[in-house]
mmCIF file of C-alpha atoms in Angstrom:
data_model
loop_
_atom_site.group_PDB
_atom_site.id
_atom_site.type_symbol
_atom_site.label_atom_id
_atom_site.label_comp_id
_atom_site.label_asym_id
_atom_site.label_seq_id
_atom_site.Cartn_x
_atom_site.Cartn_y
_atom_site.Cartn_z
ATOM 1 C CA UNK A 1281 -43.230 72.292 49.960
ATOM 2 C CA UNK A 1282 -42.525 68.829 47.901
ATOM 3 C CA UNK A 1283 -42.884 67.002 50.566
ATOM 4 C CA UNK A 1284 -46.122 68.350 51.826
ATOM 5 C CA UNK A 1285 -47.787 68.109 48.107
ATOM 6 C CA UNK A 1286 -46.219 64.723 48.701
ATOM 7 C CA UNK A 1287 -48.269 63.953 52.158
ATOM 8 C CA UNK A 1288 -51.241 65.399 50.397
ATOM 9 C CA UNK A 1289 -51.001 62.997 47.475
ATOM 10 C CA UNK A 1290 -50.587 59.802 50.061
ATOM 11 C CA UNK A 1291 -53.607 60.953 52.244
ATOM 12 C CA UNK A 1292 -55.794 61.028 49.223
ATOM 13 C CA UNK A 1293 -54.871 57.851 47.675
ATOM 14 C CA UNK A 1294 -54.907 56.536 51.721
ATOM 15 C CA UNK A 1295 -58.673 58.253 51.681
ATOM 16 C CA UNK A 1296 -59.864 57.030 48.097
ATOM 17 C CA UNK A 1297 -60.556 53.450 49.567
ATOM 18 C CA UNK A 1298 -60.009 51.550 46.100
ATOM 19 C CA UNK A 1299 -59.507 47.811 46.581
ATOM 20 C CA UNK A 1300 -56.087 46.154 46.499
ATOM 21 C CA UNK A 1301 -55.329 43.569 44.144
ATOM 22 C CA UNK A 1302 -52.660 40.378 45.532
ATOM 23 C CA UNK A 1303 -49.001 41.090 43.939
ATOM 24 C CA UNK A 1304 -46.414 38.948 43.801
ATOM 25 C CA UNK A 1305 -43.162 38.536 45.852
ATOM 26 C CA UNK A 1306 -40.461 39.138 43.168
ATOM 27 C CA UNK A 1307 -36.942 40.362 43.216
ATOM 28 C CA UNK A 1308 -34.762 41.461 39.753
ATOM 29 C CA UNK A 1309 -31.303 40.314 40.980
ATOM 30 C CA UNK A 1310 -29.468 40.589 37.986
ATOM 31 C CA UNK A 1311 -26.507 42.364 39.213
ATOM 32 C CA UNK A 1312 -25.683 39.685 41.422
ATOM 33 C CA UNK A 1313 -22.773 36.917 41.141
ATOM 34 C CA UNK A 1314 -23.411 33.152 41.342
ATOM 35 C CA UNK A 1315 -22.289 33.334 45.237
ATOM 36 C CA UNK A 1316 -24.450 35.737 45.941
ATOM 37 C CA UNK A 1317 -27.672 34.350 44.607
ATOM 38 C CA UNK A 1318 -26.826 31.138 46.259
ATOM 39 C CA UNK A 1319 -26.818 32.697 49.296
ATOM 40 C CA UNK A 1320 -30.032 35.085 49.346
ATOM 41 C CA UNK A 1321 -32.417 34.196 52.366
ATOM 42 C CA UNK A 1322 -35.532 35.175 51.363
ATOM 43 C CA UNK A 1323 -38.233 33.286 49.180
ATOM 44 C CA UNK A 1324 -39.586 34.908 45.976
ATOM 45 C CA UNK A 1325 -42.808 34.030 43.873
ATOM 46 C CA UNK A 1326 -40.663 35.206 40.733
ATOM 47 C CA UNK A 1327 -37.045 35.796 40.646
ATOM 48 C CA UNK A 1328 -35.119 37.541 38.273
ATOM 49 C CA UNK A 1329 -31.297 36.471 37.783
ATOM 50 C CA UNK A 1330 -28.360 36.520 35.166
ATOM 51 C CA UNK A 1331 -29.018 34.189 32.536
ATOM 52 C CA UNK A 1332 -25.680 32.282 32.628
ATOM 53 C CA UNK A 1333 -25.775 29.830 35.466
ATOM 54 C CA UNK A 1334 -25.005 26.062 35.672
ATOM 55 C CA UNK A 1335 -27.374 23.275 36.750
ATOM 56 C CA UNK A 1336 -26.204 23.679 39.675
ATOM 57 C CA UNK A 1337 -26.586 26.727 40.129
ATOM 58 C CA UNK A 1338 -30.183 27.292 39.548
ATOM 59 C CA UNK A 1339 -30.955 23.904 41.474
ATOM 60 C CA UNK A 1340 -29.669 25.760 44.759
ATOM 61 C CA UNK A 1341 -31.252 29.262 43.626
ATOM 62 C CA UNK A 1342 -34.757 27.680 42.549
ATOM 63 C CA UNK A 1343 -34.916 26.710 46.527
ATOM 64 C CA UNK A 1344 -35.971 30.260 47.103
ATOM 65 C CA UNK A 1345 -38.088 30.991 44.344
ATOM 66 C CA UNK A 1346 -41.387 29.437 42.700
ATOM 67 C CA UNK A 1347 -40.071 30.537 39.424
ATOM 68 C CA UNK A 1348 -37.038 31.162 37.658
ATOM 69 C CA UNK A 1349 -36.019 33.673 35.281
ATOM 70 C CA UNK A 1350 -33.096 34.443 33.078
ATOM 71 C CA UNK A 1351 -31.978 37.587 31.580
ATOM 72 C CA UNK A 1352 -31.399 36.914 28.132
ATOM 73 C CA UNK A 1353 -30.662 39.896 25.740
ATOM 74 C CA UNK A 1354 -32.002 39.721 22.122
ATOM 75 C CA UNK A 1355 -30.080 42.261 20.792
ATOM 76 C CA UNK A 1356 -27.115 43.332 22.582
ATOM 77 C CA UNK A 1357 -24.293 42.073 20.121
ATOM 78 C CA UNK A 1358 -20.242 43.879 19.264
ATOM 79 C CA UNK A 1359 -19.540 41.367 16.347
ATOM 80 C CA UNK A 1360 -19.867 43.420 12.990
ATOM 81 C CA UNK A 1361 -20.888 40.347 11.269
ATOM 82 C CA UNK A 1362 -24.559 39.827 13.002
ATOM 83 C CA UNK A 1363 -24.775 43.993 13.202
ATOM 84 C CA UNK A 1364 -27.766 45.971 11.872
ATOM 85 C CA UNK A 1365 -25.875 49.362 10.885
ATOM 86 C CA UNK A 1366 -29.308 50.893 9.562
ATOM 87 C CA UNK A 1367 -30.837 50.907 13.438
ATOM 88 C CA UNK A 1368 -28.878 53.059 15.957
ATOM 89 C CA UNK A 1369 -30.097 54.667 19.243
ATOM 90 C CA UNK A 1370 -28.199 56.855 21.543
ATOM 91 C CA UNK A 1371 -24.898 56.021 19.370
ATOM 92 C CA UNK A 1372 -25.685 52.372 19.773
ATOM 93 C CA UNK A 1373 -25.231 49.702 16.687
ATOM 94 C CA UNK A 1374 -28.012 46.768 17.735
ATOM 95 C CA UNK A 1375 -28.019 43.061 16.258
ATOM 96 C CA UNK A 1376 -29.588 42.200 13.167
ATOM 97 C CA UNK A 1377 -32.089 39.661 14.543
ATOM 98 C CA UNK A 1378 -33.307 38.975 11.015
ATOM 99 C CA UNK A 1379 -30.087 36.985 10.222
ATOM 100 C CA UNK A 1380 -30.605 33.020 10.739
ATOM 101 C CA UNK A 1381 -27.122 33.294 12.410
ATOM 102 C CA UNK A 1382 -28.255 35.766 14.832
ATOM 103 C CA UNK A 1383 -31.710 33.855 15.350
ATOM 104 C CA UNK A 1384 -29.868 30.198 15.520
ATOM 105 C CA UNK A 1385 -27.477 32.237 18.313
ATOM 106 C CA UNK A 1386 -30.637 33.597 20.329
ATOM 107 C CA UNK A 1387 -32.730 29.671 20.317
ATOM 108 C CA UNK A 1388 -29.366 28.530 21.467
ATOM 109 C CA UNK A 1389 -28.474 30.416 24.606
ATOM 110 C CA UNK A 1390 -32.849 29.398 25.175
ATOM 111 C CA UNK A 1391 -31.681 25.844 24.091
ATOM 112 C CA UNK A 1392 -28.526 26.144 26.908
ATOM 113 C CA UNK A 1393 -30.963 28.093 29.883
ATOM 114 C CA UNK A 1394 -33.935 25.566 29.317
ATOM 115 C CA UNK A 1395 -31.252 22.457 30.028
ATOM 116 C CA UNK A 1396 -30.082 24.471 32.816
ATOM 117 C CA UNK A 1397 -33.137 24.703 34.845
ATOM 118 C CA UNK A 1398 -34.751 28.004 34.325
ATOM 119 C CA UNK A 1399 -38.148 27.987 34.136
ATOM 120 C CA UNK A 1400 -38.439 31.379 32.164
ATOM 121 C CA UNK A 1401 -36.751 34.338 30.307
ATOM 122 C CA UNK A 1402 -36.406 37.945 31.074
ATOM 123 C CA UNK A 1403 -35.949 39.580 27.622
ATOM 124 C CA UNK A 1404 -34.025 42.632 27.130
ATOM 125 C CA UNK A 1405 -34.204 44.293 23.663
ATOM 126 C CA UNK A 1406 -37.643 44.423 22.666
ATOM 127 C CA UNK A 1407 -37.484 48.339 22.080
ATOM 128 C CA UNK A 1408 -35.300 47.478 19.120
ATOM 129 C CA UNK A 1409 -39.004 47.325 16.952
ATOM 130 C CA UNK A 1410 -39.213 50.915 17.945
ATOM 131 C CA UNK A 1411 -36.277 51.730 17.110
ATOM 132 C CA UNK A 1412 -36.383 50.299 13.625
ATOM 133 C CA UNK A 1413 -39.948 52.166 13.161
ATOM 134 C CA UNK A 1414 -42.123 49.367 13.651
ATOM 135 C CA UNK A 1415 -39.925 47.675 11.094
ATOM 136 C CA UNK A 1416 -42.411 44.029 10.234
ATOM 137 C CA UNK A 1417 -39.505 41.794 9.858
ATOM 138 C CA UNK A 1418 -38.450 42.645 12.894
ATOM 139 C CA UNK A 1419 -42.025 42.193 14.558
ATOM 140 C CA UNK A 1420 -42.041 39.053 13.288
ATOM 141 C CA UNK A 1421 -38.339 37.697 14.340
ATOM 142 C CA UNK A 1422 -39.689 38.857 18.104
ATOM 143 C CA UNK A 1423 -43.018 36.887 17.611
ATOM 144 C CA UNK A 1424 -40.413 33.910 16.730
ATOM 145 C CA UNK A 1425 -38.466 34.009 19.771
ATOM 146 C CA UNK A 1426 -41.550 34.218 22.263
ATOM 147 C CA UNK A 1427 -43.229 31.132 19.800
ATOM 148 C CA UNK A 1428 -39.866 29.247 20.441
ATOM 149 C CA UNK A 1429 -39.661 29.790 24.104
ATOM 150 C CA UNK A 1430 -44.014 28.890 24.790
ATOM 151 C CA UNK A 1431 -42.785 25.662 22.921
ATOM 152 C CA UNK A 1432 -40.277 24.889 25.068
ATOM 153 C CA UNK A 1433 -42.470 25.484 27.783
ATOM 154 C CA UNK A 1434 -40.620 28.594 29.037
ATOM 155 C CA UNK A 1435 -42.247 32.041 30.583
ATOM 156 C CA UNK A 1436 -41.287 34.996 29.157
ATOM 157 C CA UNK A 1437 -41.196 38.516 30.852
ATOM 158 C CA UNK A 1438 -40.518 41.653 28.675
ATOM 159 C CA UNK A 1439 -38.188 44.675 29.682
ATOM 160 C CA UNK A 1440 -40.180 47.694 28.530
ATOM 161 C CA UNK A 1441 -40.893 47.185 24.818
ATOM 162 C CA UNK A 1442 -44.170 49.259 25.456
ATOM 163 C CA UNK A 1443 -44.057 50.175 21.575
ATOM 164 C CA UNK A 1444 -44.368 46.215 20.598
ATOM 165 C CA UNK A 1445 -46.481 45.479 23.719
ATOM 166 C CA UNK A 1446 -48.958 47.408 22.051
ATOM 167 C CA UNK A 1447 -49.318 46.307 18.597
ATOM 168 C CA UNK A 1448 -48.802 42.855 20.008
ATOM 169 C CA UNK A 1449 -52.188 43.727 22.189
ATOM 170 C CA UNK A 1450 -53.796 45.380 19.067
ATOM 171 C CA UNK A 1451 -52.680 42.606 16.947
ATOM 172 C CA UNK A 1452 -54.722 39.769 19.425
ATOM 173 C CA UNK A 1453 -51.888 37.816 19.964
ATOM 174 C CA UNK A 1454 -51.717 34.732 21.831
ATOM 175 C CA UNK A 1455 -51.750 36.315 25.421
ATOM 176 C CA UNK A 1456 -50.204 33.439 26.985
ATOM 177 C CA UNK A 1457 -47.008 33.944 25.102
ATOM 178 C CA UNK A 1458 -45.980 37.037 27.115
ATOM 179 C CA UNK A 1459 -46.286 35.970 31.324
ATOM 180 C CA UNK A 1460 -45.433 39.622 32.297
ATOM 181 C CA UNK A 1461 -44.010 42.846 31.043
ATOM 182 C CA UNK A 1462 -41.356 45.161 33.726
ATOM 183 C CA UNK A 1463 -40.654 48.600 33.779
ATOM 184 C CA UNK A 1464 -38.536 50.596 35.449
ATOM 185 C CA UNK A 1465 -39.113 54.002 37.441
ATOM 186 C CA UNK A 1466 -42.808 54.463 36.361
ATOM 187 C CA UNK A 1467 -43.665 56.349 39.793
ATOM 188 C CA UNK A 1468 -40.265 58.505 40.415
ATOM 189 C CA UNK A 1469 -37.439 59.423 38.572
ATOM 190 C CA UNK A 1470 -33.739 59.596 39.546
ATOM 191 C CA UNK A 1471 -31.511 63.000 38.480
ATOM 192 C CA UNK A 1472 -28.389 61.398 38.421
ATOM 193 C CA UNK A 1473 -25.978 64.459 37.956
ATOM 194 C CA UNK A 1474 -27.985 66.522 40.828
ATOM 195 C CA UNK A 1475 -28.824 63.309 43.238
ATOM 196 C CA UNK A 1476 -32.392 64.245 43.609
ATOM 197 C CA UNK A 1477 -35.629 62.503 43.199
ATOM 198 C CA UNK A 1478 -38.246 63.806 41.839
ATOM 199 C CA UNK A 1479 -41.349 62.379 38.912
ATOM 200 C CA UNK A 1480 -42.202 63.640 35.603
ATOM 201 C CA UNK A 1481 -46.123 63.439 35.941
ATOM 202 C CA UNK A 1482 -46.552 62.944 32.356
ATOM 203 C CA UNK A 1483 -44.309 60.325 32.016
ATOM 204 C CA UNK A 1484 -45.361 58.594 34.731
ATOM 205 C CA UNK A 1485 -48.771 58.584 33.926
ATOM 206 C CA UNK A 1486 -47.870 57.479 30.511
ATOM 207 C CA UNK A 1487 -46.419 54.120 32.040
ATOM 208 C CA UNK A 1488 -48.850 53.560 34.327
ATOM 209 C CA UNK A 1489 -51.783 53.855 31.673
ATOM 210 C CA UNK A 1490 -49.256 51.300 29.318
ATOM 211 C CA UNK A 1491 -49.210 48.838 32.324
ATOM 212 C CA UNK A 1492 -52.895 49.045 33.177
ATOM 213 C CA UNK A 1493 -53.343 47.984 29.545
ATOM 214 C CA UNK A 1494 -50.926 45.137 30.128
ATOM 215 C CA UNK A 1495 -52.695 43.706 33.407
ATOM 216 C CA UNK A 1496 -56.435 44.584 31.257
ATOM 217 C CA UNK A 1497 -54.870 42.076 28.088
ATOM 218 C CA UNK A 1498 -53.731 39.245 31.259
ATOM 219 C CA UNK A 1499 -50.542 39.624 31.677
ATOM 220 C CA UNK A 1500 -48.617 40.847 34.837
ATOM 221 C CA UNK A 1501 -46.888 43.888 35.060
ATOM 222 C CA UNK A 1502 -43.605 44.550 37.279
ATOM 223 C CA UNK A 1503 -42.591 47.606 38.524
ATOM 224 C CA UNK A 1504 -38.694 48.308 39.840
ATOM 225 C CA UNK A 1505 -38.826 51.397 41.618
ATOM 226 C CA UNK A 1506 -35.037 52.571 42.850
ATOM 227 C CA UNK A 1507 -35.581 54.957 46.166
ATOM 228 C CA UNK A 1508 -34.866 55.258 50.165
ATOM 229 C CA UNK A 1509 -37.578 57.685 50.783
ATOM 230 C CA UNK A 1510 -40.129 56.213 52.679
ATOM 231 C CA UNK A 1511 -42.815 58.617 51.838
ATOM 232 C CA UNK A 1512 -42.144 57.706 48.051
ATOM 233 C CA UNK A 1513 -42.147 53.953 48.885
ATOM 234 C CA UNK A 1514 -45.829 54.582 50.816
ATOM 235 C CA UNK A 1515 -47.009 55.548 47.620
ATOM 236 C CA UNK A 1516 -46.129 53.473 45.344
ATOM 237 C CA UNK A 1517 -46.951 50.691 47.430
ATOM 238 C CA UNK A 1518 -50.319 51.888 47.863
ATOM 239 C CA UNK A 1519 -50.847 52.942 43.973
ATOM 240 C CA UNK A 1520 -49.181 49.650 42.518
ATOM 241 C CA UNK A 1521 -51.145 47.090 44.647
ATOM 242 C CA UNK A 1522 -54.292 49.127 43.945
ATOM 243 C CA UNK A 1523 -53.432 48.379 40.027
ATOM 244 C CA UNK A 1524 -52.339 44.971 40.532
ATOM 245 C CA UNK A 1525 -48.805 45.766 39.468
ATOM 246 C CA UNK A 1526 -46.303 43.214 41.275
ATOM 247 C CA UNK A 1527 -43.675 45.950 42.334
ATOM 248 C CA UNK A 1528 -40.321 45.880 44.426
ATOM 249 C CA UNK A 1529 -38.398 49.167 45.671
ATOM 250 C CA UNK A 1530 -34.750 48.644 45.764
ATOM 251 C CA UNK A 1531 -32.202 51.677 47.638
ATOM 252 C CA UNK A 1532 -29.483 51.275 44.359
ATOM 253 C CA UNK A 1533 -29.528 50.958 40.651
ATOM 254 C CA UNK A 1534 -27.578 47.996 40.670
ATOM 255 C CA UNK A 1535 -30.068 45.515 40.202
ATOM 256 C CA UNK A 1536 -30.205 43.780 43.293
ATOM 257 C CA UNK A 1537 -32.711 43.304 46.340
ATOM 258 C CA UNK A 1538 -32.354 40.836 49.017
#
């Protein structure tokens, strides 16, 4: 029965005739090693690596790729010293990016990936402004780091964030300071304990009209979908390039597509 609704849902997008907008070739490879990435075959518009590669390393890498980005997380940090113990999520203590420690720590690693040959960032922790309640400081440390990296000449694409996205959009921020904004399973969502895919509609549709705000403001958004099914995959191919979303479908959730 799912799978007919499912062939019902394809024939009508197939049937609605909207216009498809160009995507990009990109590929999140963050789960790969430093052999691995040197070895990938295929050439991406935007590629998506760890952010802790040599010279080197991103000179043989950047042969397959127009542009370069590095994961860089914001947040992520075990030292007590530079923790916030006032903003937890899911039983998770999260940096306090309003020390000038913390801040001095973040413009270095940019400092260290900038010298190293990437050509942008791909910034984890954004959803830390949610999570302190839409605390101002905190808007304002994140507005730092993306002023920092547009000086340096550096891209920057968001993880998620949607909650900052927005005020950043309602706030008329410089839209060249954000390239793109990614998020994951918009279209389907993955039961891990019963192995099954299935979509939350509301959910869904809740990402989808947050990333058709993104593309409206002029940035690009990027989609990761994680499935086999090929119906699924005929869908969101369809649905994404009709929005303009740049989009890749990888079988695992380990970060990798080659």
């Amino acid at each position: 029965m799912k799978r007919f609704l499912l062939t019902l849902t394809l024939c009508a997008l197939v049937l609605s005739g909207c216009s498809k907008k160009k995507t990009e070739n990109f590929a999140l490879l963050t789960g790969m090693n430093k052999t691995q990435v040197e070895h990938i075959q295929k050439h991406y518009t935007t590629l998506i690596v760890k952010g802790t590669f040599t010279k080197d390393t991103t000179t043989t890498i950047k042969k397959h790729t127009t542009t370069l980005y590095g994961q860089i997380n914001m947040t992520a940090n075990k030292n007590q010293n530079y923790q916030n113990s006032n903003i937890t999520h899911k039983n998770t203590t999260y940096a306090n990016i309003t020390l000038d420690a913390w801040q001095k720590h973040i413009k270095d690693q940019i400092n260290t990936m900038k010298t190293n040959g990437y050509d942008g960032l791909y910034i984890r922790g954004f959803n830390l402004y949610e999570y302190s309640h839409k605390d101002t400081n905190t808007y304002n440390v994140m507005m730092h780091f993306l002023d920092y990296a547009h000086k340096l000449d550096m891209k920057v694409i968001i993880l998620d964030g949607h909650i900052f996205i927005d005020d950043f959009m309602k706030n008329k921020e410089n839209q060249t300071l954000i390239s793109g904004v990614l998020r994951e399973d918009v279209y389907t969502k993955y039961n891990k304990k019963n192995r099954t895919l299935g979509q939350d509609k509301i959910i869904s549709d809740e990402k989808k009209a947050f990333l058709d705000r993104v593309v409206d403001y002029g940035m690009k958004a990027y989609v990761v979908e994680y499935t086999k099914a090929s119906d699924w995959k005929a869908v969101i191919e369809h649905d994404a390039k009709k929005r303009g979303y740049n989009y890749v479908i990888i079988k695992h959730h380990n970060k990798t597509k080659d």
